Each structure stands twice: as structure tokens, then as C-alpha cells.
Phi, psi and omega in degrees: 000136165247117174272096169294352190292344182250355180229349174241165160276171193275338176277349161296336171306313183286335165290327173286340172286327186294317176290318175292338180297345183264348180295122171293333176232177175279328172313306202280320186298306172317318175300308175310305180305296187304316183302308178304317175302315181306311183291326178290331179284352173267006176267160176308151173307315185289004190257321195255000183213120171226099193283136185084018181229024183256164178287161175283088188205141179219138175255148186226132181236121174071022186202133175291162175168174177238176183292315175309315174313312182286332164310307164301319183285332177303320187280335178288330181285322180303309195287331186276323172240077186274002178246355172313135184305328187297325187263345186245337172296339177276135180219326181231108192245137172253127178240152164245010178223124180298335173299340187282342179306339188284350174288353195247357191304337187239017190241128168271126173240162182273317191220130176235118181263133168243126186262123164072031197267124179216026174288162177301141194292331181283331174291309176306310178304307169323310178294323175287353186285354183256348194277126158265101189218164172281326171206159173241148169225134175249127186229142173048062171237125180271355164258339194230156173211158176251150182225093184074014168102010186244147190265123179243166169275162188310312187272023166058020168257354174239126180273113173275303173222144182246145179289134181302326180267002178284140186245166166094203194266155187218118166278112167294128198288146184284144195112320180301142176237339180228138171255118189280154183310145169057026184294324175241000186310135174065030183253181193257004174302147196257335186204138180228148170234110176286123187299144179302346180276350193278127181233001181211137176239123183292152177316133163065024186305322189235358180317145194052007170289091198296338180261006183284122183234358180204137183229124175248112197285139169278166192275348190293347187224130172237335175246093176294334189281338182253311190264000189228004162069214186230152172062025187307316173249032188288139172053034174273089175317314184275006187280102184257337186212128181239129177245116186282119187286169190290349186267000190266112174253001185199135181261151201266169166301119167066023197291340164230033161321128165092347175273171177260040182313140175252333186204126181236103184260133174246138193287163173298147178087000000 
């Protein structure tokens, strides 16, 4: 089985289709593909491989299978050969289609650039949820922008996705009004300051942030049961002590479920 997603560029598929279309038998087509692959292997890596920029296609030589079989085998090879150059050299990636984000669910990246991304916020967030990256860069989008490597809507009022591999403290910028559902989920953030301008936090916004130790609440939300949705800080297992400020009158359902809190200080009333 040849998984061409780590071997060929997009333009190679058109050439292969042209070559194999002239073949009279499947065996001849397989030989042509194998010959082409060997030629590509002789080229420098930067000329023959751009991982993540390929079409969603797999070729199989001498073995039955589906695209899903190829993806499964690719993941198996990553575990067996984690230091292989095909899996280690790529740290900065540019994609032109958000659907291609699914190729990077097992890859740790320094920077991921999204070009012309104009899909709905929920769809973008769900695709970003599988990506391990230190920063995002948004180009040529009429809907989104990046602010310090974090994805926001173009007006900078909605925080869509925070990079999962970014460690340390984060000050949510003043002017941010909404934190999208799962925006920080399963990330490495250790502390956060929520801006006073934030008045709405989506479901599970910080869920699974196992390194989160400190939360500085903003004054924009007084009723987390309505504007904090559910499981906001669930399963943040490093969160040991939380002090709820006096302006907060209600907590949300499951707000700290799965946490290992040793103390929870509530204001009078």
C-alpha cells in the first residue's frame, strides 16, 4: 500500500492519471505508478514532498483497500517510525482548504496558515479541535483573522480557537465579547485572564486544560448559568483552588466537574 499523502504533491496526481490512462492492464498501471514513485524518491525531499497539500486520494499497488485503510496505515506507520523525516520535518504548514485539517490530527506544528478560510465558525472550530499547533496564521479571509496566533472573527469580538500547544498565561484581549465553545479545550494553557468585555463563554470552552492552575474572572459575566453555558472548566485537573469574585451570582452546570478542587471560595449571597 502506498500512501501518497506523504510522498507526492497535488500536481503529481494529474500526471499519474495521464500516464495510467494509457495502460491496457491494471498490472501495467501498477508498474507505471511504482516506476514514478521510484523516480520521485531520487529527488530532494523538499521537491517531492509537501505533506498536507495533497488531494484526498490514495493509490494502491498490488493490494486492495480504501482511503480509510490508507489513513489507518499512515497512523500506524507514524507510531512505528515517529522519527521518520516524513513525519518530523514538517513544522510550518499552509493549507487552502479547512477540510485538509484532518490530515494533521497526529502532527505537532509550530505554525499553521489558513488561506481563504470562510467556513462557518462552528465548522472551523470543530476542524481545529484535532490540530496540535503553537500558532495560527489567517490570510485572505473575509470572516477571520489571527491575533497573536489565536483565531478570532474579523471584528475581533469572537475568539474561535486557541493553539493547543501554546503554554503559559494568556490575557484574553479587551474587546473580545464571546469565547467560542471548546475554544481552549485540551490545551496546554496554565493560567488565563478573562477580559471584562467578555459576556458569553461557550460550552466546554476550557474543558480538559490539564495544566490550567489559575483563572482571573472578568466582570462581564455575573450569571454563568446563562452566559457561561456548561462544563466551562471541566476536567482541568491542575486547578486546585478557585475564588469566585463577588460580582458572580450564579455558576453554570458542571462548571468544575472532573476537577480536583481542594478549595472553592464563594462570595456572600
